[in-house]
Amino acid sequence: MRLYLELAKKSFQNNIVYRADYFASLINAIVLIFVNIAIWKAINEEEGALGGLQLNILITYIVISFLMQTVYQMDEYFIEGKVRTGLISTDLLKPFYFRLFVFSYNVGSMVFKFIMQFIPAMLLSVFLFRLLPPFNTQMLLYFILSAILGYLVLYNINFIVWISSFWFYWTFSLVTIKDAAVMILSGALIPIWFMPTWLIDFIELTPFNAIFYTPILIYLGMMPEDEIFMSIVKQILWIIALFGIGHILWKRATKKLVVQGG
Amino acid sequence: MRNSGFLESLNVFYQYSKLSLKVMLEFKLDRSMITLAIFCREMIAVVVMLLILARFLHIRGWDMNQLFFLYSFLFISYSLFVFIFAGVRDFDQLVHSGEFDRYLIRPRGLLFQVVASKIDLPATLGHGVVGVILFMNTAFSVGITWNMQNILFYISVVVGGAVIQASIFMLTACMSFWAIRIENIRNLIFFNARRIAGYPISFYPAFIQKMLIFIVPFSFVNYFPAQFFIRKEDMNLFWDGFMYMTPVVGVVMFVVVSLFWRFGVRSYSSSGNALY
Amino acid sequence: MALIEVDDLVKEYQLNVRHKGLLGSIRSLLIPEYTKKVAVDSISFSIEKGETVGFIGPNGAGKSTTVKMLTGILTPTSGTITVGGLSPYKDRKKNASRIGVVFGQRTQLWWDLPVADTFDLLKYIYKIPDNVFRENMELFSDILGLQEFMKQPVRQLSLGQKMRADIGAALLHNPEIIFFDEPTIGLDVVAKEQIREFVRTVNRERGTTMLFTTHDMLDIEKTCKRMIIIDHGKKIYDGTVEEIKDKYGRSRVLRVEFSEYIADVQLPGAEMIKEEGNKKWFEFQKDQTQVSRLINTLSQKYGIVDITVQEPEIEGVIREIYQGGIDLNETLSGVS
């Protein structure tokens, strides 16, 4: 366990090295939030359909969603890099679980982004966009739990895509197509409740809404308490299912590596 | 003499392109997948816009066709830009890897080599196809008469828009002569401006409008040219002359950025990639 | 005037200071600090047309910075460089068409395409006339053996083949001066020898001036007549390779194989340094002890199967210089 904590700490420190990057991605998130709010304000102004309260909720939705996206950003080409350079074979011989190693690496940079980006941007947003606080303390706790589970859902989806690098030389295409699916179907860019019913029904069958949509709804207090339990169970089930798929693929991938001798 | 020099350079450019295409053919499947991926990535914003408009029908008097027409400029001019200036886009890697040193010991212009040495067909097609789809679905339903004058103006603003984007990219590329990694700074400047420009700039607060006109002039890539064709009410917020200025802005920016580039090269020669 | 004139050359860099630890890295994030590093410290030399010169020095000594200034990649902080009457950084393009550079660790070949494609492209980049291109291609096919892999994608070539192709690529436009930066790094003995042979041939037949930076002393011994040693940014030796071996490689090793095992061999004037079965190695100073006397002493006392005298390798000499075992300033006069 200590080892993985060390790895996470290393990755945390790695993130600090790139000064320019740090400030840029912070501003990046703010600009994106700003643009989206301007558009929703424009819609609200003409339609009036959103109503005063609705606009506030929408703004909060957008802010939380973009901040979560920044924090949930992972190193999509870490495993690909290891496979292509062949370092994977030596890493597999080292006395640690490779998958935990990759996980700690990503968690380290997640913690960095949380402390150095999420918190300042969140505080700034309270002033800039009059962000709504969590519905109540209980919802805040549920939100934190659900957000962590959302991270794990995304991580396990990503892991499946990363593992494909054992079969494909480059994973850029798959990663990018996966990203497009996540962006649209997770409600990261537009609340799912605005989508056509047929699309909502489809999304219900996928793990995508368990990433951002579930935690944000909880934060906003838009999910009835009895549904929260079910949603969290659903998140957990998705994590188990996706982990299972990842596990099977991982076993095959390492077997393939052994057969081909790296 | 000058002319033959130009033709000779053009031939070298052609020789470079031949090799780039050969590499592309070597990896047909992979490059097609990348093209598809870029297409999907670029469609995200389009789909989001589609979902919003399916629900709300119009935003501040702009309907779906008009918004997509406005958007199509971004993709078509980006496609043209990346077709020619892919080397400028990836310039930071060139400096980072030390490969730029090689360009310094060749008897050719540096910018020429950077531009000539890379062609990115997947990006060109990925963006281009989105642009063409949007254009074909809207160009004939937003009330434009496509006479000779309009066609020529359209071409000049697409080229101008491509040059504007090339200049912005070159500006950020120059940063890699000094800074360590510029990926995020560039995203900040370029892709954020592009994202903002996806919707009419009149939707935004005045300082963002000013920024997109005077600092990162993306408004000349799509908003003002689109206004020339479909003249919406919100154009009253701005000076009419802006509608015709895209090519001028392109030329001026390119000249200014070229000077900055020279300055950057000089600075690189004094520090080398010891910075890295 | 010499082909290359370097006078009082200085190069300083600004380096970013990074602190260790978590707090340290946050500190570097917020308050960047810089230090100055003098990479090249008033170096002067001149090189005549047709010379072969090796630049050597430990890592970070300033040799590759010097070469970068000679090729026009870097501008000097102060001092002057002229290459064939031109300033490499002011007349970058003109200078570039007269020089060729081989980076041992970085190829200029297109990775996914056959070697021939890169050569074709270079023909246009350097405006090489058809006849020159043809002649060179024939010559390189001959002595570099390029024709056997000309049609293969570069990524499939061996290191040695890649290096041969890279050298060909750098020589295609008949440069007057060629810079080799670690040309034999990572190659096997045969490939190394092949490349050295080619370099010697080109130097002999075309009178091309050649400069090497390398860690492999054999490269220097076998291809260079002159050697410039740089350490801590300063030139500490400039002279022939022979001279340095002669003057500073004073110790010799005598390798003797006895007919039977002898526990204790008495040999005045020499010291036993190694022992292996019936073989023994003795070190002696050539200006204090004569070889013939040692051999006489041995053959009178013991039965001997084989005996050889080993010359010092330049590598050992250089190592000793770096470690301060030999002080060049004191012992060498007439170094300008």
mmCIF file with all atom_site columns, C-alpha atoms in Angstrom, chain A residues 18 20-21 24-25 27-28 31-32 34-35 38-40 42-43 45-47 50 170 172-173 176-177 179-180 183-184 189-190 193-196 199, chain B residues 30 33-34 36-38 40-41 43-44 47-48 51-52 55-56 58-61 180-181 183-185 187-188 192 195-196 199 203-205 207-208:
data_model
loop_
_atom_site.group_PDB
_atom_site.id
_atom_site.type_symbol
_atom_site.label_atom_id
_atom_site.label_alt_id
_atom_site.label_comp_id
_atom_site.label_asym_id
_atom_site.label_entity_id
_atom_site.label_seq_id
_atom_site.pdbx_PDB_ins_code
_atom_site.Cartn_x
_atom_site.Cartn_y
_atom_site.Cartn_z
_atom_site.occupancy
_atom_site.B_iso_or_equiv
_atom_site.pdbx_formal_charge
_atom_site.auth_seq_id
_atom_site.auth_comp_id
_atom_site.auth_asym_id
_atom_site.auth_atom_id
_atom_site.pdbx_PDB_model_num
ATOM 1  C CA . TYR A 1 18  ? 4.851   22.073 -15.630 1.00 0.00 ? 18  TYR A CA 1
ATOM 2  C CA . ALA A 1 20  ? 2.657   26.988 -17.582 1.00 0.00 ? 20  ALA A CA 1
ATOM 3  C CA . ASP A 1 21  ? 0.405   23.975 -17.995 1.00 0.00 ? 21  ASP A CA 1
ATOM 4  C CA . ALA A 1 24  ? -3.391  27.311 -18.504 1.00 0.00 ? 24  ALA A CA 1
ATOM 5  C CA . SER A 1 25  ? -5.654  24.400 -17.714 1.00 0.00 ? 25  SER A CA 1
ATOM 6  C CA . ILE A 1 27  ? -8.018  29.222 -17.060 1.00 0.00 ? 27  ILE A CA 1
ATOM 7  C CA . ASN A 1 28  ? -9.139  26.728 -19.683 1.00 0.00 ? 28  ASN A CA 1
ATOM 8  C CA . VAL A 1 31  ? -13.300 29.954 -20.087 1.00 0.00 ? 31  VAL A CA 1
ATOM 9  C CA . LEU A 1 32  ? -15.322 26.886 -20.982 1.00 0.00 ? 32  LEU A CA 1
ATOM 10 C CA . PHE A 1 34  ? -18.010 31.040 -19.074 1.00 0.00 ? 34  PHE A CA 1
ATOM 11 C CA . VAL A 1 35  ? -18.906 30.254 -22.692 1.00 0.00 ? 35  VAL A CA 1
ATOM 12 C CA . ALA A 1 38  ? -23.277 32.786 -21.833 1.00 0.00 ? 38  ALA A CA 1
ATOM 13 C CA . ILE A 1 39  ? -25.077 30.450 -24.216 1.00 0.00 ? 39  ILE A CA 1
ATOM 14 C CA . TRP A 1 40  ? -27.551 29.266 -21.596 1.00 0.00 ? 40  TRP A CA 1
ATOM 15 C CA . ALA A 1 42  ? -28.871 33.697 -24.257 1.00 0.00 ? 42  ALA A CA 1
ATOM 16 C CA . ILE A 1 43  ? -31.309 30.801 -24.480 1.00 0.00 ? 43  ILE A CA 1
ATOM 17 C CA . GLU A 1 45  ? -33.307 35.394 -22.314 1.00 0.00 ? 45  GLU A CA 1
ATOM 18 C CA . GLU A 1 46  ? -35.257 34.624 -25.449 1.00 0.00 ? 46  GLU A CA 1
ATOM 19 C CA . GLU A 1 47  ? -37.233 31.661 -24.320 1.00 0.00 ? 47  GLU A CA 1
ATOM 20 C CA . LEU A 1 50  ? -35.927 28.217 -18.214 1.00 0.00 ? 50  LEU A CA 1
ATOM 21 C CA . TRP A 1 170 ? -2.035  3.276  -31.759 1.00 0.00 ? 170 TRP A CA 1
ATOM 22 C CA . PHE A 1 172 ? -5.624  7.528  -30.421 1.00 0.00 ? 172 PHE A CA 1
ATOM 23 C CA . SER A 1 173 ? -8.651  6.709  -32.578 1.00 0.00 ? 173 SER A CA 1
ATOM 24 C CA . THR A 1 176 ? -10.985 9.853  -29.134 1.00 0.00 ? 176 THR A CA 1
ATOM 25 C CA . ILE A 1 177 ? -14.150 8.047  -30.214 1.00 0.00 ? 177 ILE A CA 1
ATOM 26 C CA . ASP A 1 179 ? -14.232 10.505 -25.464 1.00 0.00 ? 179 ASP A CA 1
ATOM 27 C CA . ALA A 1 180 ? -16.851 11.702 -27.945 1.00 0.00 ? 180 ALA A CA 1
ATOM 28 C CA . MET A 1 183 ? -18.901 13.733 -23.659 1.00 0.00 ? 183 MET A CA 1
ATOM 29 C CA . ILE A 1 184 ? -22.294 13.495 -25.295 1.00 0.00 ? 184 ILE A CA 1
ATOM 30 C CA . LEU A 1 189 ? -21.999 19.193 -21.961 1.00 0.00 ? 189 LEU A CA 1
ATOM 31 C CA . ILE A 1 190 ? -25.772 19.382 -21.867 1.00 0.00 ? 190 ILE A CA 1
ATOM 32 C CA . TRP A 1 193 ? -33.064 16.084 -19.116 1.00 0.00 ? 193 TRP A CA 1
ATOM 33 C CA . PHE A 1 194 ? -32.996 18.384 -22.170 1.00 0.00 ? 194 PHE A CA 1
ATOM 34 C CA . MET A 1 195 ? -32.424 15.488 -24.555 1.00 0.00 ? 195 MET A CA 1
ATOM 35 C CA . PRO A 1 196 ? -35.126 13.754 -26.619 1.00 0.00 ? 196 PRO A CA 1
ATOM 36 C CA . LEU A 1 199 ? -31.969 9.273  -26.340 1.00 0.00 ? 199 LEU A CA 1
ATOM 37 C CA . ASP B 2 30  ? -4.694  3.491  -39.125 1.00 0.00 ? 30  ASP B CA 1
ATOM 38 C CA . MET B 2 33  ? -9.397  5.367  -38.198 1.00 0.00 ? 33  MET B CA 1
ATOM 39 C CA . ILE B 2 34  ? -7.784  8.605  -37.081 1.00 0.00 ? 34  ILE B CA 1
ATOM 40 C CA . LEU B 2 36  ? -12.983 8.916  -38.291 1.00 0.00 ? 36  LEU B CA 1
ATOM 41 C CA . ALA B 2 37  ? -11.928 9.726  -34.720 1.00 0.00 ? 37  ALA B CA 1
ATOM 42 C CA . ILE B 2 38  ? -11.297 13.374 -35.527 1.00 0.00 ? 38  ILE B CA 1
ATOM 43 C CA . CYS B 2 40  ? -16.369 12.166 -34.176 1.00 0.00 ? 40  CYS B CA 1
ATOM 44 C CA . ARG B 2 41  ? -14.483 14.539 -31.895 1.00 0.00 ? 41  ARG B CA 1
ATOM 45 C CA . MET B 2 43  ? -19.036 16.385 -34.169 1.00 0.00 ? 43  MET B CA 1
ATOM 46 C CA . ILE B 2 44  ? -19.374 16.637 -30.367 1.00 0.00 ? 44  ILE B CA 1
ATOM 47 C CA . VAL B 2 47  ? -24.352 17.350 -31.760 1.00 0.00 ? 47  VAL B CA 1
ATOM 48 C CA . VAL B 2 48  ? -24.605 19.443 -28.596 1.00 0.00 ? 48  VAL B CA 1
ATOM 49 C CA . LEU B 2 51  ? -29.608 18.841 -29.106 1.00 0.00 ? 51  LEU B CA 1
ATOM 50 C CA . ILE B 2 52  ? -30.006 22.360 -27.748 1.00 0.00 ? 52  ILE B CA 1
ATOM 51 C CA . ARG B 2 55  ? -35.297 21.644 -27.798 1.00 0.00 ? 55  ARG B CA 1
ATOM 52 C CA . PHE B 2 56  ? -35.250 25.441 -28.036 1.00 0.00 ? 56  PHE B CA 1
ATOM 53 C CA . HIS B 2 58  ? -33.563 29.258 -31.864 1.00 0.00 ? 58  HIS B CA 1
ATOM 54 C CA . ILE B 2 59  ? -31.215 31.320 -29.754 1.00 0.00 ? 59  ILE B CA 1
ATOM 55 C CA . ARG B 2 60  ? -31.509 35.103 -29.876 1.00 0.00 ? 60  ARG B CA 1
ATOM 56 C CA . GLY B 2 61  ? -33.026 35.065 -33.326 1.00 0.00 ? 61  GLY B CA 1
ATOM 57 C CA . ILE B 2 180 ? 8.855   24.261 -21.706 1.00 0.00 ? 180 ILE B CA 1
ATOM 58 C CA . ARG B 2 181 ? 5.534   22.868 -22.837 1.00 0.00 ? 181 ARG B CA 1
ATOM 59 C CA . GLU B 2 183 ? 0.217   22.531 -25.268 1.00 0.00 ? 183 GLU B CA 1
ATOM 60 C CA . ASN B 2 184 ? -2.067  24.098 -22.703 1.00 0.00 ? 184 ASN B CA 1
ATOM 61 C CA . ILE B 2 185 ? -1.190  27.673 -23.522 1.00 0.00 ? 185 ILE B CA 1
ATOM 62 C CA . ASN B 2 187 ? -5.307  25.213 -26.147 1.00 0.00 ? 187 ASN B CA 1
ATOM 63 C CA . LEU B 2 188 ? -6.060  28.194 -24.037 1.00 0.00 ? 188 LEU B CA 1
ATOM 64 C CA . ASN B 2 192 ? -10.925 28.262 -26.470 1.00 0.00 ? 192 ASN B CA 1
ATOM 65 C CA . ARG B 2 195 ? -15.001 27.225 -29.043 1.00 0.00 ? 195 ARG B CA 1
ATOM 66 C CA . ILE B 2 196 ? -16.253 30.674 -28.140 1.00 0.00 ? 196 ILE B CA 1
ATOM 67 C CA . TYR B 2 199 ? -21.739 30.726 -31.363 1.00 0.00 ? 199 TYR B CA 1
ATOM 68 C CA . PHE B 2 203 ? -24.089 36.184 -27.186 1.00 0.00 ? 203 PHE B CA 1
ATOM 69 C CA . TYR B 2 204 ? -21.127 37.081 -25.029 1.00 0.00 ? 204 TYR B CA 1
ATOM 70 C CA . PRO B 2 205 ? -20.238 39.960 -22.728 1.00 0.00 ? 205 PRO B CA 1
ATOM 71 C CA . PHE B 2 207 ? -15.029 42.113 -23.242 1.00 0.00 ? 207 PHE B CA 1
ATOM 72 C CA . ILE B 2 208 ? -15.149 38.681 -24.849 1.00 0.00 ? 208 ILE B CA 1
#
